[in-house]
Amino acid sequence: MLIKIYPENPNEKAIEQVVEVLKKGGIIIYPTDTVYGLGCDISNPKAIERICRIRGIKPEKANFSFICHDLSHIADYIKPIDNTTFRIVKKALPGPFTFIFNASKNVPNLLSSNKKTVGIRVPDNNIARCIVKELGNPILSTSIKDDDELVEYSTDPELIHEKYENLVDLVIDGGYGDNEASTIIDFTNGEIEILREGKGNIEDYL
């Protein structure tokens, strides 16, 4: 199923429809402020396993991120951070960053058996944040990769739907996506370590 949602003013009923799919263990493809994401409810182990099968990876080895609604949402899934880190994160979010933190005990067991860290995102995209707010907990997410070696990420939602319609339950057309992923910053050692240069420039927030 492909549904159109406008990012400037997401339709409430459409958001509720997406959330119903997630609550039933469905998998969605949705827009962010960077590339399109493949996501499910983090509290549904079977949905997480489905995403892992689609991506061909084992849950315990997967580097998924959690899409959160705001900073207070993040606090549930990470261990306490110092004031300097908090100030940087507060300035940078919502934005095109994935921040790696030490994980709290609220991270699902399926993902945390060998992992003590978690990637957190608060995208600057109303559709993604409205879905998470309505759902009440984060979306487990990974980027949509493209099979074309020259094009790393798919950007056209209709083409994404053609490719994934038999693998996922719902694709959101939120307009063309970006083809540049988020910048990944590791805060687990109390310092800023850039693991991947992407769309966001952390220097703007230091």
XYZ file of N, CA and C in Angstrom:
618
model
N 0.842 -1.191 0.000
C 0.000 0.000 0.000
C 0.885 1.252 0.000
N 0.539 2.206 -0.846
C 1.263 3.483 -0.924
C 0.308 4.599 -0.525
N 0.664 5.373 0.477
C -0.190 6.504 0.836
C 0.616 7.809 0.813
N -0.042 8.857 0.397
C 0.594 10.178 0.297
C 0.340 10.951 1.587
N 1.395 11.473 2.174
C 1.266 12.357 3.341
C 2.154 13.571 3.094
N 1.596 14.750 3.326
C 2.364 15.978 3.087
C 3.119 16.373 4.352
N 4.430 16.575 4.257
C 5.234 16.857 5.450
C 4.894 18.177 6.132
N 4.423 19.155 5.352
C 4.126 20.472 5.957
C 2.983 20.359 6.970
N 2.002 19.510 6.659
C 0.834 19.383 7.526
C 0.310 17.951 7.439
N 0.961 17.012 8.121
C 0.568 15.608 8.002
C -0.890 15.364 8.397
N -1.600 14.633 7.541
C -3.005 14.315 7.782
C -3.132 13.366 8.980
N -3.961 13.780 9.938
C -4.077 13.031 11.190
C -4.563 11.599 10.967
N -5.556 11.461 10.083
C -6.104 10.117 9.837
C -5.081 9.220 9.152
N -4.299 9.794 8.261
C -3.255 9.012 7.585
C -2.196 8.560 8.594
N -1.830 9.459 9.517
C -0.855 9.105 10.564
C -1.407 7.966 11.426
N -2.687 8.063 11.785
C -3.322 6.999 12.587
C -3.306 5.661 11.834
N -3.516 5.733 10.528
C -3.489 4.518 9.683
C -2.109 3.869 9.733
N -1.073 4.701 9.642
C 0.309 4.196 9.702
C 0.577 3.553 11.064
N 0.140 4.217 12.115
C 0.372 3.718 13.480
C -0.339 2.384 13.703
N -1.535 2.238 13.139
C -2.265 0.968 13.250
C -1.461 -0.170 12.620
N -0.866 0.112 11.468
C -0.031 -0.891 10.787
C 1.137 -1.289 11.693
N 1.788 -0.291 12.304
C 2.929 -0.563 13.188
C 2.505 -1.363 14.418
N 1.374 -1.001 14.994
C 0.899 -1.691 16.204
C 0.570 -3.152 15.932
N 0.213 -3.443 14.702
C -0.112 -4.833 14.335
C 1.129 -5.612 13.903
N 2.288 -5.015 14.079
C 3.527 -5.702 13.725
C 3.961 -5.494 12.287
N 3.382 -4.476 11.638
C 3.706 -4.199 10.250
C 5.021 -3.447 10.093
N 5.503 -3.441 8.855
C 6.733 -2.721 8.510
C 6.375 -1.613 7.527
N 6.938 -0.445 7.771
C 6.653 0.703 6.904
C 7.946 1.236 6.289
N 7.782 1.943 5.188
C 8.864 2.754 4.630
C 8.384 4.187 4.687
N 9.212 5.055 5.242
C 8.744 6.411 5.551
C 9.865 7.430 5.306
N 9.484 8.697 5.103
C 10.496 9.726 4.847
C 11.114 10.254 6.137
N 12.356 10.720 6.035
C 12.999 11.434 7.134
C 13.559 12.732 6.556
N 14.422 13.398 7.298
C 15.077 14.604 6.767
C 16.306 14.242 5.941
N 16.599 12.928 5.852
C 17.709 12.484 5.009
C 17.153 11.483 3.991
N 17.470 10.198 4.174
C 17.002 9.185 3.222
C 15.742 8.499 3.758
N 15.042 7.794 2.863
C 13.868 7.030 3.304
C 14.298 5.899 4.228
N 13.456 5.625 5.219
C 13.779 4.605 6.208
C 12.812 3.428 6.171
N 13.326 2.276 6.603
C 12.533 1.058 6.747
C 12.339 0.892 8.244
N 11.088 0.851 8.714
C 10.897 0.892 10.161
C 9.783 0.011 10.690
N 9.851 -0.263 12.002
C 8.794 -1.003 12.698
C 8.766 -0.538 14.157
N 7.766 -1.009 14.877
C 7.634 -0.708 16.302
C 8.753 -1.443 17.059
N 9.517 -0.730 17.875
C 10.654 -1.385 18.567
C 10.209 -2.435 19.581
N 8.929 -2.413 19.958
C 8.465 -3.370 20.964
C 7.952 -4.665 20.340
N 8.080 -4.805 19.012
C 7.549 -6.001 18.343
C 8.693 -6.864 17.780
N 9.079 -7.935 18.508
C 10.216 -8.762 18.085
C 10.055 -9.363 16.689
N 8.830 -9.800 16.347
C 8.629 -10.420 15.029
C 8.841 -9.419 13.906
N 8.411 -8.181 14.128
C 8.608 -7.137 13.115
C 10.101 -6.835 12.956
N 10.820 -6.811 14.074
C 12.274 -6.575 14.024
C 12.947 -7.688 13.224
N 12.526 -8.922 13.478
C 13.105 -10.058 12.742
C 12.804 -9.962 11.246
N 11.608 -9.480 10.909
C 11.252 -9.301 9.490
C 12.173 -8.293 8.805
N 12.424 -7.182 9.496
C 13.325 -6.169 8.924
C 14.719 -6.762 8.725
N 15.163 -7.544 9.693
C 16.485 -8.173 9.578
C 16.538 -9.110 8.373
N 15.443 -9.839 8.132
C 15.408 -10.735 6.968
C 15.453 -9.938 5.665
N 14.699 -8.833 5.626
C 14.691 -7.992 4.420
C 16.101 -7.466 4.135
N 16.794 -7.070 5.200
C 18.147 -6.521 5.028
C 19.241 -7.587 5.028
N 18.862 -8.837 5.331
C 19.832 -9.928 5.315
C 20.870 -9.844 6.416
N 20.418 -9.439 7.620
C 21.351 -9.313 8.752
C 20.760 -9.944 10.010
N 21.624 -10.300 10.958
C 21.163 -10.874 12.225
C 20.835 -9.733 13.196
N 19.755 -9.884 13.976
C 19.351 -8.804 14.898
C 20.467 -8.329 15.814
N 21.235 -9.289 16.362
C 22.275 -8.903 17.325
C 23.451 -8.187 16.673
N 23.554 -8.277 15.337
C 24.653 -7.605 14.644
C 24.189 -6.356 13.903
N 22.908 -6.082 13.982
C 22.346 -4.967 13.209
C 22.654 -3.621 13.863
N 22.931 -2.632 13.027
C 23.126 -1.276 13.531
C 21.890 -0.429 13.206
N 20.820 -0.715 13.922
C 19.601 0.045 13.725
C 19.638 1.310 14.562
N 18.839 2.277 14.167
C 18.675 3.450 15.027
C 17.230 3.529 15.496
N 17.020 4.260 16.572
C 15.681 4.499 17.103
C 15.248 5.893 16.669
N 14.106 5.974 16.015
C 13.552 7.283 15.657
C 12.685 7.737 16.819
N 13.066 8.842 17.446
C 12.340 9.369 18.604
C 11.644 10.675 18.247
N 10.702 11.065 19.096
C 9.930 12.276 18.835
C 10.648 13.525 19.316
N 11.282 13.435 20.482
C 11.975 14.597 21.039
C 13.011 14.140 22.066
N 13.638 15.100 22.725
C 14.710 14.776 23.671
C 14.225 13.967 24.871
N 13.028 14.249 25.357
C 12.531 13.517 26.527
C 12.309 12.044 26.169
N 11.954 11.805 24.934
C 11.753 10.449 24.426
C 13.066 9.671 24.431
N 14.146 10.367 24.085
C 15.474 9.740 24.004
C 15.921 9.223 25.368
N 15.620 9.996 26.421
C 16.136 9.706 27.761
C 15.762 8.306 28.256
N 14.664 7.758 27.741
C 14.229 6.426 28.176
C 15.170 5.315 27.714
N 15.924 5.574 26.660
C 16.680 4.486 26.025
C 18.201 4.608 26.158
N 18.649 5.683 26.794
C 20.095 5.866 26.936
C 20.466 6.062 28.403
N 21.711 5.768 28.709
C 22.208 6.049 30.059
C 22.435 7.556 30.186
N 22.411 8.082 31.408
C 22.555 9.537 31.589
C 23.770 10.104 30.869
N 23.600 11.298 30.305
C 24.707 11.964 29.598
C 25.080 13.253 30.323
N 26.309 13.728 30.100
C 26.753 14.936 30.789
C 26.133 16.186 30.152
N 26.258 17.296 30.845
C 25.611 18.537 30.408
C 26.121 19.039 29.065
N 27.416 18.886 28.825
C 27.991 19.348 27.552
C 27.377 18.583 26.384
N 27.323 17.263 26.520
C 26.721 16.424 25.463
C 25.260 16.795 25.273
N 24.546 16.978 26.387
C 23.121 17.316 26.306
C 22.914 18.622 25.538
N 23.750 19.614 25.812
C 23.606 20.912 25.134
C 23.808 20.775 23.627
N 24.811 19.986 23.235
C 25.078 19.776 21.805
C 23.893 19.082 21.140
N 23.416 18.014 21.786
C 22.303 17.236 21.232
C 21.036 18.087 21.145
N 20.810 18.876 22.173
C 19.614 19.733 22.193
C 19.635 20.740 21.046
N 20.813 21.293 20.761
C 20.942 22.262 19.662
C 20.792 21.586 18.302
N 21.330 20.380 18.177
C 21.402 19.705 16.866
C 20.104 19.012 16.452
N 19.240 18.717 17.416
C 18.006 17.997 17.104
C 16.778 18.881 17.256
N 15.737 18.670 16.411
C 15.681 17.715 15.320
C 16.676 18.070 14.215
N 17.265 17.060 13.601
C 18.233 17.313 12.545
C 18.805 16.031 11.973
N 19.659 16.155 10.950
C 20.160 14.995 10.208
C 21.343 14.285 10.866
N 21.146 13.908 12.123
C 22.208 13.241 12.881
C 21.705 11.924 13.467
N 22.613 10.954 13.573
C 22.384 9.766 14.389
C 23.420 9.818 15.500
N 22.949 9.881 16.747
C 23.849 9.947 17.895
C 23.928 8.571 18.554
N 25.137 8.093 18.749
C 25.347 6.797 19.409
C 25.607 7.043 20.893
N 24.761 6.407 21.731
C 24.894 6.543 23.185
C 24.999 5.159 23.822
N 25.412 5.141 25.089
C 25.335 3.909 25.863
C 23.865 3.614 26.150
N 23.469 2.373 25.894
C 22.049 2.008 25.970
C 21.599 1.737 27.399
N 20.347 2.092 27.670
C 19.743 1.756 28.963
C 19.101 0.366 28.872
N 18.505 -0.070 29.973
C 17.881 -1.404 29.992
C 16.576 -1.459 29.210
N 16.087 -0.314 28.744
C 14.828 -0.299 27.996
C 14.980 -0.720 26.534
N 16.227 -0.855 26.085
C 16.446 -1.300 24.709
C 16.038 -2.767 24.615
N 15.213 -3.139 23.630
C 14.707 -4.521 23.523
C 15.822 -5.563 23.542
N 15.557 -6.670 24.264
C 16.549 -7.737 24.415
C 17.037 -8.293 23.090
N 16.137 -8.358 22.131
C 16.480 -8.908 20.817
C 17.671 -8.173 20.211
N 17.762 -6.868 20.513
C 18.816 -6.059 19.924
C 20.025 -5.905 20.831
N 19.817 -6.094 22.125
C 20.881 -5.710 23.062
C 21.687 -6.893 23.595
N 21.475 -8.090 23.038
C 22.182 -9.255 23.573
C 23.706 -9.068 23.541
N 24.197 -8.476 22.464
C 25.643 -8.246 22.374
C 25.985 -6.762 22.282
N 24.984 -5.917 22.368
C 25.227 -4.489 22.142
C 24.922 -3.686 23.401
N 25.788 -2.747 23.684
C 25.551 -1.896 24.846
C 25.348 -0.444 24.415
N 25.198 -0.250 23.113
C 24.999 1.103 22.598
C 23.735 1.160 21.749
N 23.257 2.375 21.534
C 22.063 2.555 20.711
C 22.202 3.838 19.893
N 21.762 3.773 18.649
C 21.757 4.952 17.791
C 20.409 5.643 17.881
N 20.430 6.948 18.106
C 19.191 7.713 18.298
C 19.068 8.786 17.229
N 17.856 8.920 16.672
C 17.586 9.976 15.691
C 16.311 10.714 16.061
N 16.317 12.025 15.884
C 15.090 12.833 15.917
C 15.104 13.622 14.611
N 14.531 13.070 13.546
C 14.633 13.721 12.241
C 13.826 15.006 12.161
N 14.319 15.925 11.369
C 13.593 17.177 11.134
C 12.578 16.928 10.009
N 11.628 16.066 10.319
C 10.579 15.696 9.367
C 9.290 15.464 10.150
N 8.270 16.234 9.838
C 7.016 16.168 10.601
C 6.336 14.807 10.507
N 6.428 14.163 9.342
C 5.753 12.870 9.171
C 6.337 11.850 10.138
N 7.661 11.717 10.128
C 8.327 10.736 11.002
C 8.035 11.015 12.471
N 8.122 12.280 12.867
C 7.920 12.606 14.285
C 6.465 12.442 14.704
N 5.527 12.761 13.824
C 4.094 12.575 14.140
C 3.771 11.091 14.326
N 4.362 10.246 13.495
C 4.126 8.803 13.617
C 4.617 8.310 14.975
N 5.831 8.698 15.343
C 6.420 8.244 16.607
C 5.633 8.777 17.804
N 5.200 10.026 17.719
C 4.419 10.613 18.819
C 3.105 9.870 19.009
N 2.434 9.573 17.896
C 1.146 8.870 17.954
C 1.336 7.427 18.414
N 2.424 6.802 17.989
C 2.708 5.412 18.374
C 3.005 5.305 19.864
N 3.714 6.299 20.401
C 4.014 6.305 21.840
C 5.361 5.718 22.197
N 6.053 5.142 21.239
C 7.425 4.689 21.446
C 8.173 4.748 20.121
N 9.497 4.623 20.161
C 10.268 4.834 18.938
C 10.000 3.809 17.829
N 10.396 4.197 16.635
C 10.429 3.277 15.499
C 11.864 2.771 15.374
N 12.009 1.476 15.251
C 13.315 0.915 14.918
C 13.530 1.140 13.432
N 14.671 1.658 13.059
C 14.826 2.101 11.675
C 16.181 1.765 11.068
N 16.155 1.551 9.768
C 17.372 1.403 8.977
C 17.119 2.040 7.615
N 18.166 2.517 6.973
C 17.989 3.222 5.701
C 17.639 2.263 4.567
N 16.870 2.778 3.610
C 16.575 2.031 2.390
C 17.796 2.108 1.484
N 18.390 0.991 1.228
C 19.552 0.955 0.338
C 19.092 0.686 -1.091
N 19.873 1.137 -2.049
C 19.580 0.870 -3.453
C 20.564 -0.173 -3.973
N 20.074 -1.068 -4.824
C 20.948 -2.109 -5.380
C 21.951 -1.554 -6.388
N 21.630 -0.387 -6.933
C 22.510 0.241 -7.919
C 23.785 0.714 -7.221
N 24.929 0.291 -7.706
C 26.191 0.656 -7.053
C 26.481 2.155 -7.150
N 25.908 2.793 -8.173
C 26.152 4.227 -8.358
C 25.229 5.076 -7.495
N 24.055 4.523 -7.164
C 23.075 5.263 -6.370
C 22.896 4.537 -5.046
N 23.390 5.131 -3.975
C 23.362 4.403 -2.697
C 21.960 4.334 -2.091
N 21.174 5.400 -2.263
C 19.844 5.444 -1.643
C 18.766 5.763 -2.667
N 17.632 5.066 -2.552
C 16.487 5.362 -3.408
C 15.806 6.632 -2.917
N 15.393 7.494 -3.845
C 14.798 8.776 -3.449
C 13.351 8.940 -3.897
N 12.914 8.181 -4.906
C 11.568 8.324 -5.457
C 10.622 7.336 -4.758
N 9.623 7.850 -3.986
C 8.755 6.946 -3.226
C 7.973 5.957 -4.089
N 7.634 6.347 -5.307
C 6.892 5.422 -6.176
C 7.784 4.253 -6.610
N 9.041 4.540 -6.896
C 9.971 3.473 -7.251
C 10.291 2.596 -6.032
N 10.367 3.235 -4.871
C 10.582 2.476 -3.629
C 9.416 1.508 -3.422
N 8.202 2.001 -3.659
C 7.008 1.172 -3.492
C 7.031 -0.018 -4.453
N 7.409 0.243 -5.691
C 7.503 -0.841 -6.684
C 8.453 -1.935 -6.213
N 9.547 -1.519 -5.639
C 10.582 -2.472 -5.223
C 10.189 -3.244 -3.956
N 9.526 -2.559 -3.032
C 9.305 -3.139 -1.703
C 7.862 -3.536 -1.404
N 6.935 -3.352 -2.344
C 5.523 -3.536 -1.999
C 5.195 -4.944 -1.511
N 5.956 -5.945 -1.941
C 5.693 -7.312 -1.483
C 6.462 -7.681 -0.218
N 7.294 -6.766 0.249
C 8.105 -7.034 1.438
C 7.625 -6.269 2.666
N 7.004 -5.109 2.443
C 6.544 -4.277 3.564
C 5.030 -4.088 3.491
N 4.465 -3.543 4.563
C 3.012 -3.393 4.630
C 2.532 -2.044 4.120
N 3.409 -1.036 4.180
C 2.969 0.289 3.783
C 4.160 1.164 3.425
N 4.025 1.919 2.336
C 5.044 2.892 1.945
C 4.396 4.272 1.972
N 5.060 5.221 2.632
C 4.558 6.597 2.687
C 5.248 7.422 1.622
N 4.453 8.068 0.803
C 4.984 9.029 -0.160
C 4.969 10.389 0.511
N 6.137 10.803 0.977
C 6.269 12.110 1.614
C 7.089 13.052 0.749
N 7.077 12.782 -0.572
C 7.896 13.570 -1.486
C 9.246 12.901 -1.696
N 10.022 13.472 -2.600
C 11.344 12.893 -2.881
C 12.230 12.937 -1.646
N 12.956 11.836 -1.423
C 13.886 11.783 -0.307
C 15.236 12.351 -0.700
N 16.098 12.469 0.283
C 17.460 12.906 0.039
C 18.289 11.675 -0.344
N 19.456 11.888 -0.905
C 20.330 10.740 -1.185
C 21.598 10.797 -0.340
N 21.531 11.603 0.713
C 22.658 11.698 1.653
C 22.160 11.311 3.037
N 22.821 10.351 3.649
C 22.392 9.838 4.947
C 22.777 10.791 6.079
N 22.352 10.440 7.289
C 22.658 11.268 8.455
C 24.142 11.156 8.821
N 24.627 12.177 9.506
C 25.967 12.123 10.095
C 25.875 11.309 11.390
N 26.791 10.367 11.562
C 26.778 9.529 12.770
C 27.858 10.001 13.738
N 27.408 10.343 14.948
C 28.316 10.829 16.001
C 28.274 9.870 17.193
N 29.443 9.433 17.628
C 29.541 8.520 18.771
C 29.871 9.316 20.033
N 28.969 9.237 21.023
C 29.175 9.917 22.306
C 29.454 8.927 23.439
N 29.676 7.668 23.124
C 29.738 6.660 24.187
C 30.942 6.809 25.111
N 31.991 7.477 24.635
C 33.181 7.646 25.484
C 33.279 9.051 26.079
N 32.180 9.799 25.999
C 32.174 11.151 26.559
C 32.808 12.186 25.664
N 33.252 11.774 24.487
C 33.824 12.702 23.517
C 33.078 12.580 22.196
N 33.305 13.538 21.301
C 32.657 13.506 19.991
C 33.541 12.737 19.010
N 33.004 11.627 18.516
C 33.732 10.879 17.486
C 32.814 10.745 16.268
N 33.236 11.302 15.154
C 32.420 11.233 13.936
C 32.697 9.908 13.236
N 31.667 9.042 13.191
C 31.818 7.729 12.567
C 31.498 7.770 11.078
N 30.610 8.700 10.698
C 30.274 8.849 9.280
C 29.901 10.293 9.002
N 30.545 10.875 8.014
C 30.167 12.220 7.574
C 28.926 12.096 6.700
N 27.908 12.841 7.025
C 26.676 12.804 6.247
C 26.129 14.203 6.049
N 24.816 14.299 6.091
C 24.158 15.570 5.792
C 24.399 16.635 6.864
N 24.486 16.218 8.116
C 24.623 17.177 9.209
C 26.065 17.560 9.485
N 26.285 18.812 9.886
C 27.622 19.278 10.273
C 27.609 19.615 11.759
N 28.203 18.743 12.563
C 28.148 18.900 14.016
C 28.891 20.147 14.475
N 29.847 20.636 13.676
C 30.605 21.842 14.047
C 29.687 23.035 14.266
N 28.542 23.044 13.602
C 27.587 24.159 13.731
C 26.962 24.227 15.115
N 27.108 23.158 15.909
C 26.396 23.087 17.181
C 27.341 22.980 18.380
N 28.620 23.144 18.143
C 29.588 23.022 19.253
C 29.820 24.381 19.919
